Amino acid sequence: MTHDYLQVDDLLTDEDRAIRDTVRDFAQTELAPHVAEWYDEGTLPDGLGPMFGKLGLLGMHLEGYDCAGTSATAYGVACRELEAVDSGLRSFVSVQGSLAMFGIHRWGSDAHKDQWLPRMAAGDAIGCFGLTESDAGSDPGSMKTHARQDGTDWVLNGSKMWITNGTFADVAVVWAQTDDGIRGFVVPTDTKGFEAHKIKRKLSLRASVTAELSFDDLRLPADAAFPEVRGLKGPLSCLNEARFGIVWGVVGAARACLEEALAYTGEREQFGRPLSSFQLTQRKLALMAVAVNNASLVAWRLGALKDAGTLTPTQVSYGKYANVRAALDVAREARTTLGGAGITLDHTVMRHMNNLETVMTYEGTEEMHLLSVGADLTGIPAFR
Ligand SMILES: Cc1cc2nc3c(=O)[nH]c(=O)nc-3n(C[C@H](O)[C@H](O)[C@H](O)COP(=O)(O)OP(=O)(O)OC[C@H]3O[C@@H](n4cnc5c(N)ncnc54)[C@H](O)[C@@H]3O)c2cc1C
């Protein structure tokens, strides 16, 4: 990492560093030149899945089923390098690997795993994860989507909102109420009764497809349900995985903003001097550098804890809150240093800033993560 004042990347293993370099090279050469156009059009090109799959980025830290089986830290580093280009691209990989694939890997039957995971690891099958509903966001336990048994079949009715990759997914992991509590279902998206509609007019995470899903008497065989897990424990375990990727990913977005602010203010002159020579600008740059480095250290530490198998959900909430807030503040400050130029897609700062508004909201809002830490500190859950 440039300006790695705490030398965090020295703490990575050789393998993690090799993965960092490969993903960075791929992201900067194959993704960065096109991302402003994708963002402008509010879409993603076909074929990203197999490209990510070839690099081993999908379900990267999962074992078996053709997944790369890397350390959690290596997965984090990959998220960082992808999100240095755009949060939407990291979201694609997060939803595929940490939400859909992890869900199937952790809670699916052997048949689910055999059917889906190798194809998903290769990027030949894309997954999405349906938890949120229009009336059930921060409080997913109030979801209305339900599955009832009809003979041995399940019949699914309801809808899901804000579902990343929803329109082009081959398989959806859908969480629904049943007589036996909330359960997860593996739903091939070509099943009769499944519909996905793209959500338009987004001002954030535009290089990512977000959809509303609906299920109308969608009939599934008995074995479509995850066999064991009941209640919110299932979806929350997946979210915990994806949040870990965010803790790392946003360091990349913040770093990219710092780098752009440094480059721009070093070049542009006002009052006969480069912007970077003004004390107020240097203060901004220094504060950004401190924030990026501190966030990097938080990410590394959480990676070490995850690799040691001791990472707790409260620690993930801490990291998600701290790093997303830091990255958003860095992006906003970086944008000011570019003046008017900073509001265009010719530069990255405002694209990152807008993206980070979504990152602050999804996978548990900033408020939810602070409440989680608050509950841990006080022993009093204040969610309701
Ligand atoms: C681009 C995008 C992609 C997404 N992708 C997915 C996906 O793939 N799959 C999926 O299932 N979901 C996805 N989501 C949904 C996301 O997880 C939810 O938007 C998020 O959980 C917040 O829910 P909500 O939007 O309903 O907001 P609400 O829950 O209505 O919250 C609105 C505000 O109220 C605050 N609030 C709520 N309850 C409390 C409380 N008790 N105390 C204090 N403040 C509170 C919140 O913190 C927030 O600030 C995505 C969202 C976006 C924007």
Coordinates of C-alpha atoms and ligand atoms in Angstrom, one line a residue:
M1 CA 0.0 0.0 0.0
T2 CA 1.3 3.4 -0.8
H3 CA 1.8 5.7 2.2
D4 CA 1.6 2.6 4.4
Y5 CA 2.9 4.5 7.5
L6 CA 2.1 1.6 9.9
Q7 CA 3.7 -0.9 7.4
V8 CA 0.6 -3.0 7.7
D9 CA 1.3 -4.8 4.4
D10 CA 4.6 -6.0 6.0
L11 CA 2.4 -8.0 8.3
L12 CA 0.9 -9.9 5.4
T13 CA 2.3 -13.3 4.5
D14 CA 4.1 -13.7 1.2
E15 CA 1.1 -15.5 -0.2
D16 CA -1.2 -12.7 0.8
R17 CA 1.1 -10.2 -0.8
A18 CA 1.2 -12.2 -4.0
I19 CA -2.6 -12.3 -4.1
R20 CA -2.6 -8.6 -3.4
D21 CA -0.4 -7.9 -6.4
T22 CA -2.4 -10.2 -8.7
V23 CA -5.7 -8.7 -7.8
R24 CA -4.4 -5.1 -7.9
D25 CA -2.9 -5.7 -11.3
F26 CA -6.2 -7.2 -12.6
A27 CA -8.4 -4.6 -11.0
Q28 CA -6.3 -1.7 -12.3
T29 CA -5.9 -3.0 -15.9
E30 CA -9.2 -4.8 -16.5
L31 CA -11.7 -2.9 -14.3
A32 CA -10.5 0.6 -13.6
P33 CA -10.5 1.8 -17.2
H34 CA -14.1 0.9 -17.6
V35 CA -15.7 1.5 -14.3
A36 CA -16.8 5.2 -14.8
E37 CA -18.7 4.1 -17.9
W38 CA -20.4 1.2 -16.1
Y39 CA -21.3 3.6 -13.2
D40 CA -22.6 6.2 -15.7
E41 CA -24.8 3.6 -17.4
G42 CA -25.9 2.0 -14.1
T43 CA -24.9 -1.5 -15.1
L44 CA -22.2 -4.2 -15.2
P45 CA -21.0 -6.0 -18.3
D46 CA -21.6 -9.7 -18.9
G47 CA -18.7 -12.0 -18.2
L48 CA -17.5 -10.5 -15.0
G49 CA -18.3 -13.7 -13.1
P50 CA -16.0 -16.0 -15.1
M51 CA -13.2 -13.3 -15.0
F52 CA -13.4 -13.2 -11.2
G53 CA -13.8 -17.0 -11.1
K54 CA -10.6 -17.5 -13.1
L55 CA -8.7 -15.5 -10.6
G56 CA -10.1 -17.6 -7.7
L57 CA -11.9 -14.6 -6.2
L58 CA -15.3 -16.3 -5.8
G59 CA -15.8 -18.1 -2.5
M60 CA -12.1 -17.4 -2.1
H61 CA -11.7 -18.3 1.5
L62 CA -14.0 -21.4 1.4
E63 CA -12.6 -24.9 1.4
G64 CA -13.3 -27.5 -1.2
Y65 CA -15.7 -27.4 -4.2
D66 CA -13.1 -25.8 -6.4
C67 CA -12.8 -22.8 -4.1
A68 CA -9.4 -21.2 -3.5
G69 CA -9.3 -21.9 0.2
T70 CA -7.1 -18.9 1.0
S71 CA -6.8 -17.2 4.4
A72 CA -9.4 -14.8 5.5
T73 CA -6.8 -12.1 5.4
A74 CA -6.0 -12.8 1.7
Y75 CA -9.7 -12.6 1.0
G76 CA -9.7 -9.2 2.7
V77 CA -6.8 -8.0 0.7
A78 CA -8.6 -9.0 -2.5
C79 CA -11.6 -7.0 -1.4
R80 CA -9.4 -4.0 -0.7
E81 CA -7.9 -4.1 -4.1
L82 CA -11.3 -4.5 -5.9
E83 CA -12.9 -1.7 -3.8
A84 CA -10.0 0.6 -4.6
V85 CA -11.7 0.5 -8.1
D86 CA -15.3 0.5 -7.0
S87 CA -17.5 -0.7 -4.2
G88 CA -19.9 -2.2 -6.7
L89 CA -17.3 -4.6 -7.9
R90 CA -16.4 -5.7 -4.4
S91 CA -20.1 -6.1 -3.8
F92 CA -20.4 -8.5 -6.7
V93 CA -17.7 -10.7 -5.2
S94 CA -19.0 -10.3 -1.6
V95 CA -22.5 -11.3 -2.5
Q96 CA -21.4 -14.2 -4.6
G97 CA -18.7 -15.5 -2.1
S98 CA -19.7 -14.4 1.3
L99 CA -23.4 -14.4 1.1
A100 CA -24.7 -16.9 -1.4
M101 CA -21.7 -19.3 -1.5
F102 CA -21.0 -19.1 2.2
G103 CA -24.6 -19.7 2.9
I104 CA -24.7 -22.8 0.8
H105 CA -21.3 -24.0 2.1
R106 CA -22.2 -23.5 5.7
W107 CA -25.9 -24.5 5.8
G108 CA -26.6 -26.3 2.6
S109 CA -27.0 -30.1 2.1
D110 CA -24.3 -32.1 0.3
A111 CA -26.6 -32.0 -2.8
H112 CA -26.8 -28.2 -2.7
K113 CA -23.1 -27.9 -2.4
D114 CA -22.3 -30.3 -5.2
Q115 CA -24.9 -28.7 -7.5
W116 CA -23.9 -25.1 -7.0
L117 CA -20.6 -24.4 -5.4
P118 CA -18.1 -25.5 -8.1
R119 CA -20.1 -23.6 -10.8
M120 CA -20.3 -20.6 -8.5
A121 CA -16.6 -20.7 -7.8
A122 CA -15.9 -20.6 -11.5
G123 CA -18.3 -17.7 -12.0
D124 CA -20.5 -19.9 -14.4
A125 CA -23.4 -19.6 -12.0
I126 CA -24.1 -16.4 -10.1
G127 CA -25.8 -16.2 -6.8
C128 CA -27.8 -13.6 -4.9
F129 CA -29.0 -13.4 -1.3
G130 CA -32.5 -12.4 -0.4
L131 CA -33.0 -11.3 3.2
T132 CA -34.2 -7.6 3.1
E133 CA -37.8 -6.7 2.3
S134 CA -39.4 -3.4 1.7
D135 CA -40.9 -3.4 5.2
A136 CA -38.1 -5.4 6.9
G137 CA -34.6 -3.9 6.6
S138 CA -32.8 -3.4 9.9
D139 CA -35.3 -5.7 11.5
P140 CA -35.2 -8.8 9.2
G141 CA -37.0 -10.9 11.8
S142 CA -40.2 -9.0 10.8
M143 CA -40.0 -10.4 7.2
K144 CA -43.3 -11.4 5.6
T145 CA -42.0 -13.8 2.8
H146 CA -43.1 -17.2 3.9
A147 CA -42.9 -20.8 2.7
R148 CA -45.6 -23.3 3.5
Q149 CA -45.5 -27.1 3.0
D150 CA -47.8 -28.6 0.4
G151 CA -47.3 -32.4 0.6
T152 CA -43.5 -32.7 0.4
D153 CA -43.1 -29.5 -1.6
W154 CA -42.5 -26.0 -0.4
V155 CA -44.6 -23.1 -1.7
L156 CA -42.9 -19.7 -1.5
N157 CA -44.7 -16.3 -1.5
G158 CA -43.5 -12.8 -0.9
S159 CA -40.8 -10.4 -2.1
K160 CA -37.3 -9.2 -1.4
M161 CA -35.9 -5.7 -1.9
W162 CA -32.5 -4.3 -2.7
I163 CA -31.0 -7.6 -3.8
T164 CA -27.6 -7.3 -5.4
N165 CA -27.0 -9.3 -8.6
G166 CA -30.7 -10.2 -8.5
T167 CA -31.6 -9.8 -12.2
F168 CA -28.8 -12.0 -13.5
A169 CA -28.5 -14.5 -10.7
D170 CA -28.9 -18.2 -11.5
V171 CA -29.6 -19.1 -7.9
A172 CA -31.1 -17.1 -5.0
V173 CA -30.6 -17.9 -1.3
V174 CA -33.9 -16.8 0.1
W175 CA -34.8 -16.5 3.7
A176 CA -38.5 -17.0 4.6
Q177 CA -40.8 -17.5 7.5
T178 CA -42.1 -21.1 8.0
D179 CA -44.1 -22.9 10.7
D180 CA -40.7 -23.8 12.1
G181 CA -39.1 -20.3 12.2
I182 CA -37.1 -18.5 9.5
R183 CA -35.4 -20.9 7.1
G184 CA -33.2 -20.6 4.1
F185 CA -34.1 -21.9 0.6
V186 CA -32.0 -22.5 -2.4
V187 CA -34.0 -21.2 -5.3
P188 CA -33.0 -21.6 -8.9
T189 CA -34.1 -18.4 -10.5
D190 CA -35.6 -20.1 -13.5
T191 CA -38.3 -21.6 -11.3
K192 CA -41.9 -20.7 -12.2
G193 CA -43.1 -17.9 -10.0
F194 CA -39.7 -16.2 -9.7
E195 CA -39.4 -12.6 -11.0
A196 CA -36.6 -10.0 -10.6
H197 CA -36.9 -6.4 -11.5
K198 CA -34.0 -4.0 -11.6
I199 CA -34.1 -1.0 -9.3
K200 CA -33.5 2.1 -11.3
R201 CA -32.6 5.7 -10.4
K202 CA -29.9 4.8 -7.9
L203 CA -27.4 7.5 -7.1
S204 CA -25.0 5.1 -5.3
L205 CA -23.4 1.8 -6.1
R206 CA -24.4 2.3 -9.8
A207 CA -21.7 -0.2 -11.0
S208 CA -23.8 -2.9 -9.4
V209 CA -27.2 -4.3 -10.2
T210 CA -29.8 -4.1 -7.5
A211 CA -33.2 -5.8 -7.8
E212 CA -36.5 -6.5 -6.3
L213 CA -37.4 -10.2 -6.2
S214 CA -40.9 -11.6 -6.1
F215 CA -42.1 -15.1 -5.4
D216 CA -45.6 -16.0 -6.5
D217 CA -46.7 -19.5 -5.5
L218 CA -43.1 -20.6 -6.3
R219 CA -43.0 -24.4 -5.8
L220 CA -39.8 -26.0 -4.6
P221 CA -38.9 -29.6 -3.7
A222 CA -38.6 -30.6 -0.1
D223 CA -34.8 -30.6 -0.3
A224 CA -34.6 -27.0 -1.4
A225 CA -34.5 -25.9 2.3
F226 CA -31.3 -25.7 4.3
P227 CA -31.7 -28.8 6.4
E228 CA -30.7 -27.6 9.9
V229 CA -30.5 -23.9 10.5
R230 CA -33.5 -22.1 12.0
G231 CA -34.0 -18.4 12.8
L232 CA -31.9 -15.4 12.1
K233 CA -28.7 -17.2 13.0
G234 CA -28.5 -18.5 9.4
P235 CA -28.6 -15.1 7.5
L236 CA -26.6 -13.3 10.2
S237 CA -23.8 -15.8 9.9
C238 CA -23.6 -15.0 6.2
L239 CA -23.7 -11.2 6.8
N240 CA -20.9 -11.5 9.3
E241 CA -18.7 -13.0 6.5
A242 CA -19.6 -10.2 4.1
R243 CA -19.1 -7.5 6.6
F244 CA -15.6 -8.7 7.2
G245 CA -15.0 -8.2 3.4
I246 CA -16.4 -4.6 3.8
V247 CA -14.0 -3.9 6.7
W248 CA -11.1 -4.5 4.2
G249 CA -12.8 -3.3 1.1
V250 CA -13.4 0.3 2.2
V251 CA -9.7 0.7 3.0
G252 CA -9.2 0.4 -0.7
A253 CA -11.8 3.0 -1.6
A254 CA -10.4 5.4 1.0
R255 CA -6.8 4.8 -0.2
A256 CA -7.9 5.5 -3.8
C257 CA -9.5 8.8 -2.7
L258 CA -6.3 9.8 -0.8
E259 CA -4.2 9.0 -3.8
E260 CA -6.3 11.0 -6.2
A261 CA -6.4 14.0 -3.8
L262 CA -2.6 13.8 -3.5
A263 CA -2.1 13.6 -7.3
Y264 CA -4.6 16.3 -8.1
T265 CA -3.4 18.8 -5.5
G266 CA 0.2 18.2 -6.5
E267 CA -0.6 19.2 -10.1
R268 CA -3.1 21.9 -9.9
E269 CA -2.0 25.4 -9.1
Q270 CA -3.9 28.4 -7.7
F271 CA -2.4 31.6 -6.5
G272 CA 0.8 30.5 -8.4
R273 CA 1.4 27.5 -6.2
P274 CA 0.3 23.8 -6.2
L275 CA -2.8 23.3 -4.0
S276 CA -0.8 20.7 -2.0
S277 CA 1.5 23.5 -0.8
F278 CA -1.2 25.2 1.2
Q279 CA -1.3 24.3 4.9
L280 CA -5.1 23.7 4.9
T281 CA -4.7 21.2 2.1
Q282 CA -1.8 19.5 3.8
R283 CA -3.9 19.1 6.9
K284 CA -6.6 17.4 4.9
L285 CA -4.1 15.1 3.2
A286 CA -2.5 14.3 6.5
L287 CA -5.8 13.5 8.2
M288 CA -6.8 11.3 5.3
A289 CA -3.5 9.4 5.5
V290 CA -4.0 8.8 9.2
A291 CA -7.6 7.6 8.7
V292 CA -6.6 5.3 5.8
N293 CA -3.7 3.8 7.8
N294 CA -5.7 3.3 11.0
A295 CA -8.5 1.6 9.0
S296 CA -5.9 -0.6 7.4
L297 CA -4.6 -1.7 10.8
V298 CA -8.2 -2.4 12.0
A299 CA -8.7 -4.6 8.9
W300 CA -5.5 -6.5 9.4
R301 CA -6.2 -7.2 13.0
L302 CA -9.7 -8.5 12.3
G303 CA -8.2 -10.6 9.6
A304 CA -5.7 -12.1 12.0
L305 CA -8.5 -12.8 14.5
K306 CA -10.6 -14.4 11.8
D307 CA -7.7 -16.6 10.7
A308 CA -7.2 -17.6 14.3
G309 CA -10.9 -18.5 14.4
T310 CA -11.8 -16.2 17.3
L311 CA -13.4 -13.2 15.5
T312 CA -16.7 -12.2 17.2
P313 CA -19.7 -10.5 15.6
T314 CA -19.1 -7.5 17.9
Q315 CA -15.6 -7.1 16.6
V316 CA -17.0 -7.3 13.1
S317 CA -19.5 -4.6 14.0
Y318 CA -16.7 -2.5 15.4
G319 CA -14.7 -2.8 12.2
K320 CA -17.6 -2.3 9.9
Y321 CA -18.6 0.9 11.7
A322 CA -15.1 2.3 12.2
N323 CA -13.8 1.6 8.7
V324 CA -16.9 2.6 6.7
R325 CA -17.2 5.8 8.6
A326 CA -13.5 6.5 8.2
A327 CA -13.7 5.8 4.4
L328 CA -16.7 8.0 3.9
D329 CA -15.1 10.9 5.8
V330 CA -11.9 10.5 3.7
A331 CA -13.9 10.4 0.4
R332 CA -15.9 13.5 1.4
E333 CA -12.7 15.4 2.3
A334 CA -10.9 14.2 -0.8
R335 CA -13.7 15.4 -2.9
T336 CA -13.3 19.0 -1.6
T337 CA -9.6 19.0 -2.6
L338 CA -10.6 18.6 -6.2
G339 CA -13.0 21.5 -6.2
G340 CA -15.5 21.5 -9.1
A341 CA -13.6 18.7 -10.9
G342 CA -14.3 16.5 -7.9
I343 CA -18.0 16.2 -8.7
T344 CA -17.5 14.5 -12.1
L345 CA -17.0 10.9 -13.2
D346 CA -13.7 12.0 -14.7
H347 CA -12.4 11.5 -11.2
T348 CA -13.0 8.8 -8.6
V349 CA -13.7 10.7 -5.4
M350 CA -17.4 11.4 -5.7
R351 CA -18.1 8.0 -7.2
H352 CA -16.4 6.4 -4.1
M353 CA -18.2 8.9 -1.8
N354 CA -21.6 8.0 -3.3
N355 CA -20.8 4.3 -3.1
L356 CA -19.9 4.5 0.5
E357 CA -23.3 5.8 1.4
T358 CA -24.6 2.4 0.3
V359 CA -21.8 0.6 2.1
M360 CA -22.7 2.5 5.3
T361 CA -26.3 1.3 4.9
Y362 CA -26.1 -2.3 3.7
E363 CA -25.0 -5.3 5.7
G364 CA -26.3 -3.5 8.8
T365 CA -26.5 0.2 9.0
E366 CA -24.0 2.3 10.9
E367 CA -26.6 2.7 13.7
M368 CA -27.2 -1.1 13.9
H369 CA -23.4 -1.7 14.3
L370 CA -23.1 1.0 17.0
L371 CA -26.1 -0.5 18.8
S372 CA -24.3 -3.9 18.7
V373 CA -21.2 -2.5 20.3
G374 CA -23.5 -0.6 22.7
A375 CA -25.3 -3.8 23.7
D376 CA -21.9 -5.5 24.2
L377 CA -20.6 -2.6 26.4
T378 CA -23.7 -2.3 28.5
G379 CA -25.4 -5.6 28.4
I380 CA -28.5 -3.8 27.3
P381 CA -29.8 -4.4 23.7
A382 CA -31.4 -1.0 22.7
F383 CA -32.6 -2.1 19.3
R384 CA -36.3 -1.9 20.2
Ligands
LIG1 C1 -27.4 -1.0 -3.1 C2 -27.9 -1.9 -2.0 C3 -27.7 -3.3 -2.1 C4 -28.2 -4.1 -1.2 N1 -28.0 -5.5 -1.3 C5 -28.7 -6.4 -0.5 C6 -28.7 -7.8 -0.8 O1 -28.0 -8.3 -1.7 N2 -29.4 -8.6 0.0 C7 -30.2 -8.1 1.0 O2 -30.9 -8.9 1.7 N3 -30.2 -6.8 1.3 C8 -29.5 -5.9 0.6 N4 -29.5 -4.6 0.8 C9 -30.4 -4.1 1.9 C10 -29.7 -3.5 3.1 O3 -29.1 -4.5 3.8 C11 -30.8 -2.6 3.8 O4 -31.0 -1.5 3.1 C12 -30.3 -2.3 5.2 O5 -30.3 -3.4 6.1 C13 -31.2 -1.2 5.9 O6 -32.5 -1.5 5.8 P1 -33.6 -0.4 5.2 O7 -33.0 0.1 4.0 O8 -34.9 -1.0 5.2 O9 -33.5 0.8 6.3 P2 -34.3 0.9 7.7 O10 -34.1 -0.4 8.4 O11 -35.7 1.4 7.4 O12 -33.5 2.0 8.4 C14 -33.6 3.4 8.1 C15 -32.8 4.2 9.1 O13 -33.3 4.0 10.4 C16 -32.3 3.5 11.3 N5 -32.9 2.6 12.3 C17 -33.6 1.5 12.0 N6 -33.9 0.9 13.2 C18 -33.3 1.6 14.2 C19 -33.2 1.4 15.6 N7 -33.7 0.4 16.3 N8 -32.5 2.4 16.3 C20 -31.9 3.4 15.6 N9 -31.9 3.6 14.3 C21 -32.6 2.7 13.6 C22 -31.3 2.8 10.4 O14 -30.1 2.7 11.0 C23 -31.3 3.8 9.2 O15 -30.5 4.9 9.5 C24 -28.9 -3.6 -0.1 C25 -29.2 -2.3 0.1 C26 -28.7 -1.4 -0.9 C27 -28.9 0.1 -0.7

